[in-house]
Amino acid sequence: MVTPGSGPAPGSRVLLGEIVHFSGDPGDDPQSAAIQHWSDGALWIERGRVRACGARADVLGALQSDPAAAATTIDDQRGRLILPGLIDCHLHYAQVGIMASWGRQLLEWLQNYTFPAELACAAADEAERRAAFVLERLLAHGTTTASVFATVHPHSVDAFMRQADRLGLRMLCGKVMMDRNCPPGLRDSVATNRHEIPRLIADWHGRGRLRYTLTPRFVPTSTPQQLELAGEWYAAVPDLHVQSHLCENAAEIDWVRTLHPQAADYFALYQAAGLAGPRTIYGHCLHLTPRERAALRDTGSAVAFCPTSNLFLGSGVLDAVSLLDEGIAVGLATDIGGGSSLSLIRTLAAAYQHSQLVGRPLAPMRAWYLATLGGARALELQAMVGSFQPGCEGDCVVLDWTAIPELDWRVDQAVTLAERMFALAMLGDERCVHATYIEGNRVGALRVHA
Ligand code: GUN
Ligand code: ZN
């Protein structure tokens, strides 16, 4: 189902168009030096890596003076906006078929919809089918990197990783670990983990652009022994990532308190298992105590901000701006199936609405930072993706301002870049995705509404 691109990997490609990327968090400042912007720009990708990014005349000048670049393909995207590929910091690929399931909050939603959907991935061909579908749809939405929960079945990781590897994608994925408080068909154990997870790490961690992610679902479904085992691997195996959930819903937090009355708080249980630190990312984090916020910051653990899911499941509202201002790494996420769209552009609109409800409006350029470099930083992948710094991997998305008439109209009235970027975040969606490129290769036939 997934197409590997519109042709053989070119040695060298230049995209012409308006370019925006970030060298840091611009905060609230629309003039921040962290905003890299060329209205008449060029992005040169050579052998999959960014060779240069800047004003069109400068980049084309450099190209002409390099005889080795004679065979470069020029893609004229002028009139469109070129951004680094979008980064989704938290999604459950096997849940794609339960998006838009009505009327339940987290714990009931897990029982009624999520666990049955994940049980169906006991069939390997069903896991393959969902992985292919989600990968294709992510690329169609301009998302080129994601931190992905598979299911408890090891073959669900194989299905996702094999297809992501064939596409040459930078992806993170792991087998869900859960050894209590779940249906028997979804329950693993420390004993099964001990042979299944090292095998998955050996097969996928570091292959192509893939990394393995230790994925204990959340405290209620893992015994302390299982969390400790994950903590041992995190400490022992270089570059492993960790993902889980934290403080999403009031009933969930009460349950954690009942299960662990002696614990200081929810995050303390992950800390006790050694699961805090670089390359760890926790979904939601809506109801943190002051101690938990400080501990996230002090340990360098990151937060996956899932605004559509937080609203859809009625979980709460995140003050992401305050977290960022406190120095906590925050990335943006769809949380499919709890979220309501695979589009990180739509997710930005929900992020802004969250921020208005807490009285700390998310600034336009900072919003786009979250969807690109902010996500890469939250996943500690900023040396590879999230910006067009020379040497970074050449994943990008080309957006069309004119694809939606209301957006086109609004952008015509706008004076500043920040105004246009804000309109794009509020009124835009996947219809604006004109093309997606992976390491300089254009992925074919993406425009659903051509
Ligand atoms: N907490 C534990 N599992 C899940 C899940 O699958 N989705 C969400 N949104 N929260 C969870
Ligand atoms: Zn989740």
Coordinates of C-alpha atoms and ligand atoms in Angstrom, one line a residue:
M1 CA 0.0 0.0 0.0
V2 CA 2.9 2.4 0.8
T3 CA 4.8 3.7 -2.1
P4 CA 8.5 4.3 -1.6
G5 CA 8.7 7.6 -3.5
S6 CA 8.5 9.0 -7.0
G7 CA 11.7 7.5 -8.3
P8 CA 15.2 6.3 -7.5
A9 CA 17.1 8.1 -4.7
P10 CA 18.7 11.2 -6.3
G11 CA 22.2 12.0 -5.4
S12 CA 21.3 15.7 -5.1
R13 CA 18.1 17.7 -5.1
V14 CA 17.3 21.4 -4.5
L15 CA 13.9 22.5 -3.5
L16 CA 13.0 26.1 -4.2
G17 CA 10.3 27.9 -2.2
E18 CA 9.7 29.8 1.0
I19 CA 11.5 28.1 3.9
V20 CA 11.0 28.2 7.7
H21 CA 12.9 26.2 10.3
F22 CA 14.2 26.8 13.8
S23 CA 17.6 26.8 15.5
G24 CA 16.0 26.9 18.9
D25 CA 12.8 27.7 20.8
P26 CA 11.6 31.2 19.6
G27 CA 9.4 31.6 22.7
D28 CA 6.9 34.5 22.3
D29 CA 9.2 36.6 20.1
P30 CA 8.2 36.8 16.4
Q31 CA 11.6 38.3 15.6
S32 CA 13.6 35.7 17.5
A33 CA 17.0 34.8 16.0
A34 CA 15.9 31.2 16.4
I35 CA 13.5 31.6 13.4
Q36 CA 15.3 30.8 10.1
H37 CA 13.2 32.2 7.3
W38 CA 13.8 32.8 3.6
S39 CA 10.8 34.0 1.5
D40 CA 12.8 33.1 -1.7
G41 CA 14.8 30.2 -0.4
A42 CA 16.5 27.0 -1.4
L43 CA 17.1 23.7 0.4
W44 CA 19.9 21.5 -1.0
I45 CA 19.8 17.9 0.0
E46 CA 22.7 15.7 -1.1
R47 CA 22.8 12.0 -0.5
G48 CA 19.9 12.3 2.0
R49 CA 21.5 15.0 4.1
V50 CA 21.0 18.8 4.2
R51 CA 24.0 20.3 2.3
A52 CA 22.8 23.9 2.5
C53 CA 19.7 26.0 3.3
G54 CA 19.4 29.7 2.7
A55 CA 18.6 32.4 0.2
R56 CA 18.0 31.0 -3.3
A57 CA 20.7 33.0 -4.9
D58 CA 23.3 31.9 -2.4
V59 CA 22.4 28.2 -2.5
L60 CA 22.2 28.1 -6.3
G61 CA 25.6 30.0 -6.4
A62 CA 27.2 27.3 -4.2
L63 CA 25.6 24.6 -6.4
Q64 CA 27.0 26.1 -9.6
S65 CA 30.5 26.3 -8.2
D66 CA 30.5 22.6 -7.3
P67 CA 31.1 20.5 -10.4
A68 CA 30.1 17.3 -8.5
A69 CA 26.6 18.7 -8.2
A70 CA 26.0 18.9 -12.0
A71 CA 23.3 16.2 -11.9
T72 CA 21.2 17.9 -9.2
T73 CA 17.4 17.9 -9.7
I74 CA 15.6 21.2 -9.1
D75 CA 12.1 21.0 -7.6
D76 CA 10.4 24.3 -8.0
Q77 CA 8.0 24.7 -5.1
R78 CA 7.9 28.5 -5.2
G79 CA 4.7 29.9 -3.8
R80 CA 4.7 27.1 -1.3
L81 CA 6.2 26.7 2.2
I82 CA 8.9 24.2 3.0
L83 CA 9.2 23.0 6.6
P84 CA 11.2 20.2 8.2
G85 CA 9.1 17.0 8.3
L86 CA 6.6 17.1 11.2
I87 CA 7.3 15.0 14.3
D88 CA 4.6 13.2 16.2
C89 CA 5.9 12.4 19.7
H90 CA 3.2 9.8 20.8
L91 CA 0.8 7.6 18.8
H92 CA -0.5 4.1 19.0
Y93 CA -0.6 2.7 15.5
A94 CA -2.9 -0.3 16.3
Q95 CA -5.6 2.1 17.5
V96 CA -6.1 3.8 14.2
G97 CA -9.5 2.0 13.7
I98 CA -10.9 3.3 17.1
M99 CA -10.5 7.0 16.5
A100 CA -13.9 8.7 17.0
S101 CA -15.3 6.1 19.5
W102 CA -18.0 7.9 21.5
G103 CA -18.6 8.8 25.1
R104 CA -16.0 7.2 27.4
Q105 CA -13.1 8.7 29.4
L106 CA -9.7 7.0 29.7
L107 CA -10.2 3.9 31.8
E108 CA -13.5 2.9 30.3
W109 CA -12.2 3.8 26.8
L110 CA -9.3 1.5 27.3
Q111 CA -11.5 -1.4 28.4
N112 CA -14.3 -0.9 25.8
Y113 CA -12.4 0.1 22.7
T114 CA -8.6 0.0 23.0
F115 CA -7.9 -3.4 24.4
P116 CA -10.3 -5.2 22.0
A117 CA -8.6 -3.3 19.1
E118 CA -5.1 -4.3 20.3
L119 CA -6.2 -7.9 20.8
A120 CA -7.0 -8.1 17.1
C121 CA -3.3 -7.6 16.4
A122 CA -2.7 -11.1 17.7
A123 CA -3.1 -11.9 14.0
A124 CA 0.2 -10.8 12.4
D125 CA -1.5 -9.9 9.1
E126 CA -3.8 -7.5 10.9
A127 CA -0.7 -5.8 12.5
E128 CA 0.9 -5.5 9.0
R129 CA -2.3 -4.0 7.6
R130 CA -2.6 -1.3 10.3
A131 CA 1.2 -0.5 10.1
A132 CA 1.0 0.0 6.4
F133 CA -2.1 2.1 6.6
V134 CA -0.7 4.3 9.4
L135 CA 2.7 4.8 7.7
E136 CA 1.0 5.8 4.5
R137 CA -1.3 8.2 6.3
L138 CA 1.4 9.8 8.4
L139 CA 3.4 10.7 5.2
A140 CA 0.2 12.0 3.6
H141 CA -0.2 14.3 6.7
G142 CA 3.4 15.5 6.4
T143 CA 4.6 13.5 9.5
T144 CA 8.0 12.0 8.8
T145 CA 9.1 10.9 12.3
A146 CA 7.0 9.5 15.2
S147 CA 7.4 7.8 18.6
V148 CA 5.1 4.8 18.2
F149 CA 3.4 2.4 20.6
A150 CA 2.9 -1.0 18.9
T151 CA 0.9 -3.6 20.9
V152 CA 2.0 -6.3 23.4
H153 CA 2.7 -8.7 20.5
P154 CA 6.4 -8.7 19.3
H155 CA 5.3 -9.2 15.7
S156 CA 3.4 -5.8 15.9
V157 CA 6.8 -4.2 16.2
D158 CA 8.3 -6.3 13.4
A159 CA 5.4 -5.2 11.2
F160 CA 5.9 -1.5 11.8
M161 CA 9.7 -1.5 11.8
R162 CA 10.0 -3.6 8.6
Q163 CA 7.8 -1.2 6.6
A164 CA 9.3 1.9 8.1
D165 CA 12.7 0.6 7.2
R166 CA 11.7 -0.1 3.7
L167 CA 10.6 3.5 3.4
G168 CA 13.8 4.7 4.9
L169 CA 12.0 6.5 7.7
R170 CA 13.4 7.8 11.0
M171 CA 11.0 6.1 13.4
L172 CA 10.9 5.0 17.1
C173 CA 8.7 2.1 18.1
G174 CA 8.4 -0.5 20.9
K175 CA 6.3 -3.4 22.2
V176 CA 3.9 -2.4 24.8
M177 CA 4.8 -4.0 28.2
M178 CA 1.9 -4.9 30.5
D179 CA 1.8 -7.7 33.0
R180 CA -1.2 -6.8 35.1
N181 CA -4.7 -5.3 35.0
C182 CA -5.4 -6.1 31.4
P183 CA -7.1 -8.9 29.4
P184 CA -5.2 -12.2 29.5
G185 CA -4.6 -12.0 25.7
L186 CA -2.7 -8.8 26.1
R187 CA -0.7 -9.8 29.2
D188 CA 3.1 -10.4 29.0
S189 CA 5.4 -11.1 31.9
V190 CA 8.9 -10.3 33.0
A191 CA 9.8 -13.8 31.8
T192 CA 8.5 -13.3 28.3
N193 CA 10.0 -9.8 28.2
R194 CA 13.4 -11.3 28.9
H195 CA 13.6 -13.1 25.6
E196 CA 11.2 -11.0 23.4
I197 CA 12.6 -7.6 24.0
P198 CA 16.3 -8.3 23.5
R199 CA 15.4 -10.0 20.3
L200 CA 13.5 -6.9 19.1
I201 CA 16.3 -4.6 20.2
A202 CA 18.8 -6.8 18.3
D203 CA 16.7 -6.8 15.1
W204 CA 15.6 -3.2 15.0
H205 CA 17.5 -0.8 17.3
G206 CA 19.9 1.1 15.0
R207 CA 18.9 -0.6 11.8
G208 CA 18.6 2.1 9.1
R209 CA 17.0 5.1 10.8
L210 CA 15.1 3.1 13.4
R211 CA 15.5 3.1 17.2
Y212 CA 13.8 0.8 19.7
T213 CA 11.7 2.3 22.5
L214 CA 11.0 0.6 25.8
T215 CA 7.2 1.0 26.1
P216 CA 5.7 0.1 29.5
R217 CA 2.0 1.2 28.9
F218 CA 1.6 2.9 32.3
V219 CA 2.0 2.2 36.0
P220 CA -1.4 0.5 36.5
T221 CA -0.6 -2.2 33.9
S222 CA 3.0 -2.9 34.9
T223 CA 4.2 -4.5 38.1
P224 CA 7.2 -2.7 39.8
Q225 CA 9.3 -5.7 38.6
Q226 CA 8.4 -5.0 35.0
L227 CA 9.2 -1.3 35.3
E228 CA 12.5 -2.2 36.9
L229 CA 13.4 -4.5 34.0
A230 CA 12.7 -1.7 31.6
G231 CA 14.9 0.6 33.7
E232 CA 17.7 -2.0 33.6
W233 CA 17.7 -2.0 29.8
Y234 CA 17.4 1.7 29.6
A235 CA 20.6 2.0 31.7
A236 CA 22.4 -0.8 29.9
V237 CA 21.7 -0.4 26.1
P238 CA 23.0 2.8 24.4
D239 CA 20.5 5.1 22.9
L240 CA 17.3 3.2 23.9
H241 CA 14.3 5.4 24.2
V242 CA 11.5 5.1 26.8
Q243 CA 7.8 6.1 26.4
S244 CA 4.8 5.8 28.6
H245 CA 1.9 7.7 30.1
L246 CA 1.8 10.0 33.1
C247 CA -1.0 11.9 35.0
E248 CA -3.5 11.9 32.1
N249 CA -6.8 11.4 34.0
A250 CA -8.1 11.9 37.5
A251 CA -9.4 8.3 37.9
E252 CA -6.1 7.0 36.6
I253 CA -4.2 8.9 39.1
D254 CA -6.5 7.7 41.9
W255 CA -5.9 4.2 40.7
V256 CA -2.1 4.6 40.9
R257 CA -2.5 6.0 44.4
T258 CA -4.5 2.9 45.4
L259 CA -2.0 0.6 43.9
H260 CA 1.0 2.4 45.4
P261 CA -0.1 4.2 48.5
Q262 CA 3.5 4.6 49.7
A263 CA 4.7 6.4 46.6
A264 CA 5.3 10.2 46.7
D265 CA 3.4 10.6 43.4
Y266 CA 2.9 8.9 40.0
F267 CA 6.2 10.0 38.4
A268 CA 8.1 8.9 41.5
L269 CA 7.3 5.3 40.5
Y270 CA 8.9 5.7 37.1
Q271 CA 11.9 7.4 38.7
A272 CA 12.2 4.6 41.2
A273 CA 12.4 2.1 38.3
G274 CA 15.2 4.2 36.7
L275 CA 12.9 5.4 33.9
A276 CA 13.6 9.1 34.0
G277 CA 16.2 10.9 32.0
P278 CA 17.3 11.7 28.4
R279 CA 15.3 9.9 25.7
T280 CA 12.3 9.3 28.0
I281 CA 9.0 10.9 27.0
Y282 CA 5.7 10.8 28.9
G283 CA 2.3 11.3 27.3
H284 CA -0.2 13.8 28.5
C285 CA 1.2 15.0 31.9
L286 CA -2.0 17.0 32.6
H287 CA -2.3 16.8 36.4
L288 CA 1.3 17.0 37.6
T289 CA 2.3 18.0 41.1
P290 CA 4.9 20.7 41.6
R291 CA 7.3 17.9 42.6
E292 CA 6.6 16.0 39.4
R293 CA 7.2 19.1 37.2
A294 CA 10.5 19.8 38.9
A295 CA 11.5 16.1 38.6
L296 CA 10.7 16.0 34.9
R297 CA 12.8 19.1 34.3
D298 CA 15.7 18.0 36.6
T299 CA 15.9 14.6 35.0
G300 CA 15.6 15.8 31.4
S301 CA 12.5 13.8 30.8
A302 CA 10.2 15.1 28.1
V303 CA 6.4 15.6 27.8
A304 CA 4.3 14.6 24.8
F305 CA 1.5 17.2 24.5
C306 CA -1.6 15.5 23.0
P307 CA -4.2 18.3 22.8
T308 CA -6.8 16.6 20.6
S309 CA -6.8 13.5 22.8
N310 CA -6.9 15.5 26.0
L311 CA -10.0 17.2 24.8
F312 CA -11.6 14.1 23.1
L313 CA -11.2 11.9 26.2
G314 CA -12.1 14.8 28.5
S315 CA -8.8 14.3 30.3
G316 CA -8.0 18.0 31.0
V317 CA -6.1 20.9 29.7
L318 CA -2.3 21.3 29.5
D319 CA -0.4 24.5 30.1
A320 CA 2.3 23.7 27.7
V321 CA 3.7 27.2 27.6
S322 CA 4.4 27.1 31.3
L323 CA 6.2 23.7 30.9
L324 CA 8.3 25.1 28.1
D325 CA 9.1 28.3 30.1
E326 CA 10.2 26.1 33.0
G327 CA 12.7 24.4 30.7
I328 CA 10.8 21.1 30.2
A329 CA 11.1 19.6 26.7
V330 CA 7.7 19.4 25.1
G331 CA 6.8 17.8 21.8
L332 CA 3.4 17.6 20.0
A333 CA 1.5 14.4 19.5
T334 CA -1.7 13.1 18.0
D335 CA -2.1 10.1 20.5
I336 CA -4.1 8.2 17.9
G337 CA -6.6 6.6 18.8
G338 CA -7.3 8.9 21.7
G339 CA -6.8 11.9 19.4
S340 CA -9.1 12.9 16.7
S341 CA -6.8 13.4 13.7
L342 CA -3.4 12.2 12.3
S343 CA -2.7 15.8 11.3
L344 CA -0.2 17.7 13.4
I345 CA -1.5 20.9 11.7
R346 CA -5.0 20.3 13.2
T347 CA -3.3 19.3 16.4
L348 CA -1.6 22.8 16.5
A349 CA -5.1 24.3 16.5
A350 CA -6.1 22.2 19.5
A351 CA -2.8 23.1 21.2
Y352 CA -3.6 26.8 20.8
Q353 CA -7.2 26.3 22.1
H354 CA -5.7 24.5 25.2
S355 CA -3.3 27.4 25.7
Q356 CA -6.2 30.0 25.5
L357 CA -8.2 28.1 28.2
V358 CA -5.2 28.4 30.6
G359 CA -4.6 32.0 29.7
R360 CA -1.1 31.4 28.2
P361 CA -1.6 31.6 24.5
L362 CA 0.9 29.6 22.5
A363 CA 2.8 32.0 20.1
P364 CA 2.5 31.2 16.4
M365 CA 6.2 30.6 15.7
R366 CA 6.6 28.6 18.9
A367 CA 3.7 26.4 17.8
W368 CA 5.6 25.4 14.6
Y369 CA 8.7 25.0 16.6
L370 CA 6.8 22.4 18.7
A371 CA 5.7 20.5 15.6
T372 CA 9.3 20.4 14.2
L373 CA 12.5 21.0 16.2
G374 CA 10.7 21.0 19.6
G375 CA 9.5 17.4 18.9
A376 CA 13.0 16.4 17.7
R377 CA 14.5 17.8 21.0
A378 CA 11.8 16.1 23.1
L379 CA 12.9 12.8 21.4
E380 CA 16.6 13.7 21.5
L381 CA 16.8 13.4 17.7
Q382 CA 17.7 17.0 17.0
A383 CA 21.1 16.1 15.5
M384 CA 19.2 14.1 12.8
V385 CA 15.8 15.6 12.2
G386 CA 13.6 18.6 13.0
S387 CA 15.6 21.4 11.3
F388 CA 17.6 22.1 8.1
Q389 CA 20.9 22.5 9.8
P390 CA 23.6 21.2 7.5
G391 CA 24.1 17.5 8.1
C392 CA 20.6 16.9 9.2
E393 CA 18.5 14.3 7.4
G394 CA 16.6 15.8 4.5
D395 CA 13.0 15.1 5.5
C396 CA 10.6 17.9 4.7
V397 CA 7.1 18.8 3.9
V398 CA 5.9 21.2 1.3
L399 CA 2.7 23.1 2.3
D400 CA 0.3 24.9 -0.1
W401 CA -1.3 28.0 1.4
T402 CA -3.9 28.0 -1.4
A403 CA -5.2 24.5 -0.9
I404 CA -8.0 25.8 1.4
P405 CA -9.9 28.9 0.1
E406 CA -10.5 30.3 3.6
L407 CA -6.8 30.0 4.5
D408 CA -5.8 31.5 1.1
W409 CA -8.1 34.5 1.8
R410 CA -6.8 34.9 5.4
V411 CA -3.2 34.7 4.3
D412 CA -3.8 37.4 1.7
Q413 CA -4.8 39.8 4.6
A414 CA -1.8 38.9 6.7
V415 CA 1.2 41.2 6.9
T416 CA 3.8 39.3 9.0
L417 CA 5.2 35.8 8.8
A418 CA 3.9 35.0 12.2
E419 CA 0.4 36.0 11.1
R420 CA 0.5 33.7 8.1
M421 CA 2.0 30.8 10.1
F422 CA -0.8 31.3 12.7
A423 CA -3.5 31.2 10.1
L424 CA -1.9 28.1 8.6
A425 CA -2.0 26.4 12.1
M426 CA -5.6 27.4 12.7
L427 CA -7.2 27.0 9.3
G428 CA -4.8 24.5 7.7
D429 CA -4.9 20.7 7.7
E430 CA -3.7 17.8 5.6
R431 CA -5.2 19.3 2.5
C432 CA -2.3 21.8 2.6
V433 CA 0.3 18.9 2.3
H434 CA 1.4 19.2 -1.3
A435 CA 4.4 16.9 -1.0
T436 CA 6.5 15.0 1.6
Y437 CA 10.2 14.2 1.1
I438 CA 12.2 11.5 2.8
E439 CA 15.9 12.1 2.7
G440 CA 15.4 14.2 -0.4
N441 CA 13.1 11.7 -2.1
R442 CA 9.6 12.7 -2.9
V443 CA 6.9 10.3 -1.6
G444 CA 4.4 9.8 -4.4
A445 CA 0.7 10.5 -4.8
L446 CA -0.1 12.1 -1.5
R447 CA -2.7 14.7 -2.3
V448 CA -6.0 13.3 -1.4
H449 CA -7.9 16.3 -2.6
A450 CA -6.0 17.0 -5.7
Ligands
GUN1 N1 -3.0 5.3 29.1 C1 -2.7 4.0 29.0 N2 -2.8 3.5 27.8 C2 -3.3 4.5 27.0 C3 -3.7 4.6 25.6 O1 -3.6 3.7 24.9 N3 -4.1 5.8 25.2 C4 -4.2 6.9 26.1 N4 -4.6 8.1 25.6 N5 -3.8 6.8 27.4 C5 -3.4 5.6 27.8
ZN2 ZN -1.0 7.1 24.5

